[in-house]
Short mmCIF file of C-alpha atoms in Angstrom, two decimals:
data_model
loop_
_atom_site.label_atom_id
_atom_site.label_comp_id
_atom_site.label_asym_id
_atom_site.label_seq_id
_atom_site.Cartn_x
_atom_site.Cartn_y
_atom_site.Cartn_z
CA MET R 1 130.40 -25.75 51.14
CA PRO R 2 131.77 -27.42 47.12
CA THR R 3 131.56 -31.54 46.33
CA THR R 4 134.43 -33.81 47.50
CA LYS R 5 134.28 -34.29 43.40
CA GLN R 6 134.66 -30.58 42.65
CA MET R 7 136.78 -30.16 44.48
CA GLU R 8 139.17 -33.45 43.02
CA THR R 9 138.60 -31.44 40.13
CA GLN R 10 139.90 -28.44 40.39
CA ASN R 11 142.73 -30.23 42.20
CA HIS R 12 143.34 -30.70 38.93
CA SER R 13 145.54 -29.40 36.17
CA MET R 14 143.03 -27.36 34.03
CA VAL R 15 143.89 -28.43 29.66
CA SER R 16 146.21 -25.12 29.22
CA GLU R 17 146.26 -26.97 24.74
CA PHE R 18 145.04 -29.43 23.24
CA ILE R 19 147.18 -32.52 21.00
CA LEU R 20 145.03 -32.82 16.98
CA LEU R 21 145.82 -36.04 15.66
CA GLY R 22 145.58 -35.23 12.20
CA LEU R 23 144.76 -36.73 9.30
CA ILE R 24 146.70 -40.31 9.21
CA ASP R 25 149.84 -41.42 11.45
CA PHE R 26 152.08 -42.41 8.60
CA HIS R 27 154.65 -40.23 8.47
CA GLU R 28 156.18 -40.63 4.69
CA LEU R 29 152.70 -38.91 3.48
CA GLN R 30 153.16 -36.24 5.81
CA LEU R 31 155.57 -34.60 3.27
CA CYS R 32 152.80 -34.99 0.12
CA LEU R 33 150.60 -33.83 2.00
CA PHE R 34 151.80 -30.78 3.18
CA LEU R 35 152.79 -29.38 -1.15
CA PHE R 36 149.15 -30.58 -1.39
CA PHE R 37 146.91 -28.85 0.57
CA SER R 38 149.44 -26.48 0.86
CA ILE R 39 148.45 -25.83 -3.03
CA ILE R 40 144.27 -26.34 -2.53
CA TYR R 41 144.59 -23.69 -0.19
CA VAL R 42 146.20 -20.83 -2.14
CA VAL R 43 143.96 -21.67 -4.38
CA THR R 44 140.81 -21.87 -2.69
CA VAL R 45 141.83 -18.68 -1.70
CA LEU R 46 143.36 -16.73 -4.54
CA GLY R 47 139.75 -18.67 -6.73
CA ASN R 48 137.64 -16.21 -4.10
CA LEU R 49 138.78 -13.15 -4.20
CA MET R 50 138.87 -13.43 -7.80
CA ILE R 51 135.11 -13.87 -7.93
CA ILE R 52 134.72 -11.03 -5.09
CA PHE R 53 137.30 -8.49 -6.77
CA VAL R 54 135.71 -9.41 -9.79
CA VAL R 55 131.69 -9.05 -8.29
CA LYS R 56 133.15 -5.39 -7.34
CA LEU R 57 135.19 -4.24 -10.05
CA ASP R 58 132.64 -5.08 -13.68
CA PRO R 59 129.83 -2.74 -13.30
CA GLN R 60 127.60 -5.85 -15.39
CA LEU R 61 127.79 -7.46 -12.19
CA HIS R 62 126.46 -5.39 -9.97
CA SER R 63 123.22 -7.42 -9.50
CA PRO R 64 121.68 -8.81 -6.10
CA MET R 65 122.74 -13.06 -7.69
CA TYR R 66 126.23 -11.02 -7.89
CA PHE R 67 125.64 -9.14 -4.08
CA LEU R 68 125.29 -13.13 -2.42
CA LEU R 69 128.26 -14.66 -5.22
CA ALA R 70 130.44 -12.37 -2.97
CA ASN R 71 129.79 -12.74 0.66
CA LEU R 72 129.57 -16.49 0.18
CA SER R 73 132.90 -16.27 -1.45
CA PHE R 74 134.12 -14.59 1.57
CA ILE R 75 132.51 -16.85 3.51
CA ASP R 76 134.05 -19.84 1.54
CA MET R 77 137.78 -18.10 1.96
CA SER R 78 137.48 -18.17 5.11
CA LEU R 79 135.85 -20.85 5.80
CA ALA R 80 139.04 -22.69 4.43
CA SER R 81 141.44 -20.56 6.90
CA PHE R 82 139.36 -21.21 10.17
CA ALA R 83 141.67 -24.48 10.40
CA THR R 84 143.66 -25.18 7.32
CA PRO R 85 146.84 -23.36 8.27
CA LYS R 86 147.34 -25.25 11.16
CA MET R 87 145.89 -28.46 9.72
CA ILE R 88 149.14 -27.75 7.31
CA CYS R 89 151.67 -26.71 9.60
CA ASN R 90 150.28 -29.52 11.64
CA LEU R 91 151.61 -31.93 9.14
CA ILE R 92 155.43 -31.01 8.72
CA SER R 93 155.57 -30.39 12.64
CA GLU R 94 155.82 -32.84 15.43
CA TYR R 95 154.54 -30.96 17.87
CA LYS R 96 150.53 -31.08 16.96
CA ALA R 97 149.67 -28.61 18.98
CA ILE R 98 147.01 -25.77 19.32
CA SER R 99 145.98 -23.92 22.67
CA TYR R 100 143.14 -23.63 24.67
CA LYS R 101 141.59 -20.11 23.33
CA GLY R 102 142.86 -21.56 20.12
CA CYS R 103 140.76 -24.88 20.20
CA MET R 104 137.96 -22.48 21.31
CA ALA R 105 138.11 -20.32 18.59
CA GLN R 106 138.15 -22.78 15.82
CA MET R 107 135.37 -24.23 17.09
CA PHE R 108 133.65 -20.47 17.10
CA PHE R 109 134.53 -19.89 13.59
CA LEU R 110 133.71 -23.43 12.12
CA HIS R 111 129.61 -23.06 13.27
CA LEU R 112 129.80 -19.02 12.39
CA LEU R 113 130.96 -19.23 9.35
CA GLY R 114 129.25 -23.05 8.67
CA GLY R 115 125.68 -22.04 10.41
CA SER R 116 125.94 -18.40 8.10
CA GLU R 117 127.04 -19.81 5.50
CA MET R 118 123.68 -22.23 5.37
CA MET R 119 121.02 -19.44 5.77
CA LEU R 120 123.24 -17.26 2.19
CA LEU R 121 122.73 -20.11 0.08
CA VAL R 122 118.58 -20.01 1.18
CA ALA R 123 119.20 -15.86 0.61
CA MET R 124 120.08 -17.05 -3.25
CA ALA R 125 117.63 -19.91 -3.58
CA ILE R 126 115.75 -16.37 -3.07
CA ASP R 127 116.82 -14.40 -4.84
CA ARG R 128 117.03 -16.36 -7.96
CA PHE R 129 112.92 -17.99 -6.86
CA ILE R 130 111.98 -13.38 -7.53
CA ALA R 131 114.07 -13.76 -10.24
CA ILE R 132 112.43 -16.44 -12.22
CA CYS R 133 109.08 -17.18 -10.24
CA LYS R 134 108.56 -12.86 -10.48
CA PRO R 135 110.77 -11.33 -13.27
CA LEU R 136 108.06 -8.01 -13.31
CA HIS R 137 108.81 -7.50 -9.46
CA TYR R 138 112.38 -8.45 -8.91
CA LYS R 139 114.37 -5.19 -9.17
CA ASN R 140 111.08 -3.38 -6.84
CA ILE R 141 111.91 -6.62 -5.03
CA MET R 142 115.40 -7.54 -4.65
CA ASN R 143 116.27 -3.66 -3.93
CA HIS R 144 120.14 -2.32 -1.95
CA HIS R 145 118.14 -2.65 1.17
CA VAL R 146 116.55 -5.91 1.05
CA CYS R 147 120.67 -7.64 -0.23
CA ILE R 148 121.83 -6.22 2.65
CA GLY R 149 119.60 -7.82 5.01
CA LEU R 150 119.58 -11.10 3.52
CA ALA R 151 123.16 -10.65 3.94
CA LEU R 152 123.07 -9.53 7.84
CA PHE R 153 120.51 -11.65 8.38
CA SER R 154 122.88 -14.37 7.40
CA TRP R 155 125.61 -14.04 9.37
CA THR R 156 123.19 -13.11 12.55
CA THR R 157 122.31 -16.32 11.93
CA GLY R 158 125.38 -17.85 12.14
CA PHE R 159 125.95 -16.48 15.41
CA VAL R 160 123.19 -17.23 17.64
CA HIS R 161 124.28 -20.72 15.94
CA THR R 162 127.42 -20.31 16.63
CA MET R 163 126.96 -18.63 20.38
CA SER R 164 124.34 -21.55 21.30
CA GLN R 165 126.92 -24.05 20.95
CA MET R 166 129.73 -22.13 22.82
CA VAL R 167 127.54 -21.17 26.08
CA PHE R 168 128.09 -24.02 27.06
CA THR R 169 131.11 -24.91 25.62
CA VAL R 170 133.35 -22.92 27.50
CA THR R 171 131.66 -23.22 30.75
CA LEU R 172 133.05 -27.17 31.07
CA PRO R 173 135.93 -28.27 32.48
CA PHE R 174 138.16 -29.28 31.45
CA CYS R 175 140.90 -30.91 33.34
CA GLY R 176 142.20 -34.49 31.80
CA PRO R 177 142.78 -35.86 28.55
CA ASN R 178 143.15 -33.00 25.82
CA VAL R 179 144.05 -35.46 22.66
CA VAL R 180 141.59 -34.48 19.83
CA ASP R 181 141.61 -37.63 17.31
CA SER R 182 141.49 -35.42 14.36
CA PHE R 183 143.15 -32.31 12.13
CA PHE R 184 141.22 -29.33 14.00
CA CYS R 185 139.66 -29.25 16.94
CA ASP R 186 135.68 -30.59 15.89
CA LEU R 187 133.23 -29.60 19.00
CA PRO R 188 131.43 -33.13 19.47
CA ARG R 189 134.76 -34.74 19.93
CA VAL R 190 135.86 -31.80 22.30
CA ILE R 191 133.64 -31.80 25.08
CA ARG R 192 133.41 -35.85 25.23
CA LEU R 193 136.84 -34.69 26.92
CA ALA R 194 135.34 -32.86 29.81
CA CYS R 195 135.27 -33.88 32.92
CA THR R 196 132.20 -33.97 33.67
CA ASP R 197 129.15 -35.40 32.18
CA THR R 198 128.13 -34.30 28.13
CA TYR R 199 125.72 -36.73 27.44
CA ILE R 200 122.89 -33.80 27.90
CA LEU R 201 125.08 -31.58 25.99
CA GLU R 202 126.55 -33.58 23.26
CA LEU R 203 122.33 -34.38 22.34
CA LEU R 204 122.31 -30.48 22.47
CA VAL R 205 125.44 -29.35 19.60
CA ILE R 206 123.66 -31.95 17.61
CA ALA R 207 119.72 -30.89 17.59
CA PHE R 208 120.68 -26.79 17.61
CA SER R 209 122.95 -27.99 14.19
CA GLY R 210 120.87 -30.69 12.97
CA LEU R 211 116.90 -28.44 12.91
CA LEU R 212 119.40 -25.37 10.91
CA ALA R 213 121.21 -28.15 8.52
CA LEU R 214 117.18 -29.77 8.34
CA PHE R 215 115.45 -26.80 8.60
CA CYS R 216 117.76 -24.68 4.55
CA PHE R 217 117.38 -27.85 3.30
CA THR R 218 113.91 -28.28 3.50
CA PHE R 219 113.64 -25.28 2.13
CA LEU R 220 116.26 -25.38 -0.61
CA PHE R 221 114.49 -28.31 -1.61
CA ILE R 222 110.84 -27.02 -2.15
CA SER R 223 112.45 -23.90 -3.36
CA TYR R 224 114.65 -25.08 -6.40
CA SER R 225 111.49 -27.55 -7.02
CA ILE R 226 109.66 -25.04 -7.67
CA ILE R 227 112.13 -22.26 -9.67
CA LEU R 228 113.05 -25.74 -11.91
CA ILE R 229 109.48 -26.37 -11.92
CA THR R 230 108.87 -22.82 -13.60
CA VAL R 231 111.74 -23.02 -15.94
CA GLN R 232 111.03 -26.08 -17.09
CA ARG R 233 107.93 -24.58 -18.68
CA ARG R 234 109.34 -22.02 -20.35
CA SER R 235 110.97 -22.68 -24.08
CA SER R 236 113.21 -20.21 -24.14
CA THR R 237 116.89 -18.68 -24.27
CA ARG R 238 116.41 -17.20 -20.89
CA SER R 239 115.36 -20.67 -19.60
CA SER R 240 118.52 -22.15 -21.00
CA LYS R 241 120.51 -19.51 -19.27
CA ALA R 242 118.45 -20.27 -15.92
CA LEU R 243 118.88 -23.57 -15.56
CA SER R 244 122.23 -23.06 -16.72
CA THR R 245 122.62 -20.85 -13.41
CA LEU R 246 120.47 -23.18 -11.30
CA SER R 247 122.66 -26.04 -12.16
CA ALA R 248 125.39 -24.10 -11.08
CA HIS R 249 123.19 -22.94 -7.57
CA ILE R 250 122.66 -26.25 -6.66
CA THR R 251 125.64 -28.30 -6.85
CA VAL R 252 127.11 -25.86 -4.51
CA VAL R 253 124.07 -27.22 -2.16
CA VAL R 254 124.45 -30.45 -2.02
CA LEU R 255 128.61 -29.73 -2.22
CA PHE R 256 127.43 -28.34 1.07
CA PHE R 257 124.98 -30.58 2.60
CA GLY R 258 126.18 -33.43 1.85
CA PRO R 259 129.42 -33.58 3.73
CA CYS R 260 127.29 -31.63 6.78
CA ILE R 261 124.07 -34.52 7.17
CA PHE R 262 127.25 -37.07 7.33
CA ILE R 263 128.84 -35.91 10.12
CA TYR R 264 125.51 -34.85 11.89
CA ILE R 265 124.45 -38.28 11.59
CA TRP R 266 127.23 -39.82 12.99
CA PRO R 267 128.77 -37.25 14.70
CA PHE R 268 130.81 -39.74 17.16
CA SER R 269 131.53 -42.21 14.95
CA LYS R 270 134.48 -43.99 15.19
CA ILE R 271 135.13 -44.82 11.37
CA SER R 272 138.11 -42.70 10.06
CA ILE R 273 135.50 -42.02 6.38
CA ASP R 274 134.64 -38.46 8.72
CA LYS R 275 137.67 -37.23 9.22
CA ILE R 276 137.62 -37.63 5.44
CA LEU R 277 134.18 -35.73 5.44
CA SER R 278 135.27 -33.06 7.15
CA VAL R 279 138.59 -32.38 4.90
CA PHE R 280 136.12 -31.87 2.13
CA TYR R 281 133.57 -29.53 4.46
CA THR R 282 136.20 -27.08 5.05
CA ILE R 283 138.90 -27.63 2.57
CA PHE R 284 137.23 -29.01 -0.86
CA THR R 285 133.81 -26.84 -1.23
CA PRO R 286 135.79 -23.57 -0.72
CA LEU R 287 137.79 -24.55 -3.28
CA LEU R 288 135.80 -25.89 -6.32
CA ASN R 289 132.76 -23.02 -5.38
CA PRO R 290 134.21 -20.38 -7.63
CA ILE R 291 135.22 -23.24 -10.49
CA ILE R 292 131.66 -24.04 -10.36
CA TYR R 293 130.47 -20.72 -10.13
CA THR R 294 133.27 -19.75 -13.10
CA PHE R 295 133.39 -22.28 -15.36
CA ARG R 296 129.18 -22.81 -15.35
CA ASN R 297 128.44 -18.83 -15.09
CA LYS R 298 129.01 -16.41 -19.17
CA ASP R 299 128.49 -13.28 -17.20
CA MET R 300 131.30 -14.14 -14.70
CA ARG R 301 133.61 -15.65 -17.41
CA LYS R 302 132.97 -12.56 -19.71
CA ALA R 303 133.63 -9.85 -17.01
CA ILE R 304 136.97 -12.49 -16.12
CA ARG R 305 138.10 -11.20 -19.89
CA LYS R 306 137.34 -8.19 -20.06
CA ILE R 307 139.39 -7.76 -16.84
CA LYS R 308 142.29 -9.73 -18.32
CA LYS R 309 142.24 -7.08 -21.00
CA LYS R 310 141.90 -4.57 -19.53
CA HIS R 311 144.67 -4.49 -16.53
CA VAL R 312 147.10 -7.44 -17.52
CA SER R 313 147.11 -7.49 -21.52
CA PRO R 314 150.85 -5.74 -22.15
CA ARG R 315 149.73 -2.24 -23.72
CA SER R 316 151.56 -0.53 -26.17
CA THR R 317 154.20 2.51 -25.02
CA PHE R 318 154.20 3.71 -28.64
#
């Protein structure tokens, strides 16, 4: 027999949509932000697509490092797309609502893509570690099957990570408040709207996400420390090229994990800085990654010039 509290909960109409408060309340700035983020989003998608196509078209880039880089660009493009288009539309919309299923989908894809990117960054660190510390065995170790396996493992980790969060979230009863103080359905904020005690679930969300981020960040820190020490012991042209590549990798790691760690150290903070960090994490990091890898990578710049010369330059008709 259901208890009185359960019957009262069932009598309430279940939430069919959530209201997203967005970034700011100033209507005067919303049009400017609409134009700004629209440009940023288009540039992000085009930049990451460019990396994917350049890696695909240039045979010189058919190597494990660039295969993983193309996968990173695909994840970044997807990470920028799970919530940004909705946020852009809401900036010029009076009714800033998202359906229940749309909200669950946003949270699912955020943790799927976030977990996958963390493990892909680990895979890229493993690739650089073997290339620099075990150069004679690199081609034998990092063969095609291993690269495919690392990419699949990254996606599998992301799927397991998001399912560990969502399997509890989708069963929560939402029958009252439906206002989310963010520009997307942020998991910690959404579960607090449930018509039940979510303290244990809030701790589990922090624990699952925190442990994955801590493991990946610790592994990356140790790996790149060993690689940097190994590179500094060598004095050659190859070492300077390796340092240039490593600096790009390390910059991307810092840009990704910085906001991520802050958000989950203070996940229920009422300070608006967490909104700014969420924007950086979901919009600007996917934009900066192709910029970093394009401008700091000579092989990528050379491949772009080669493809541009071959496919874009005007051909003589005589």
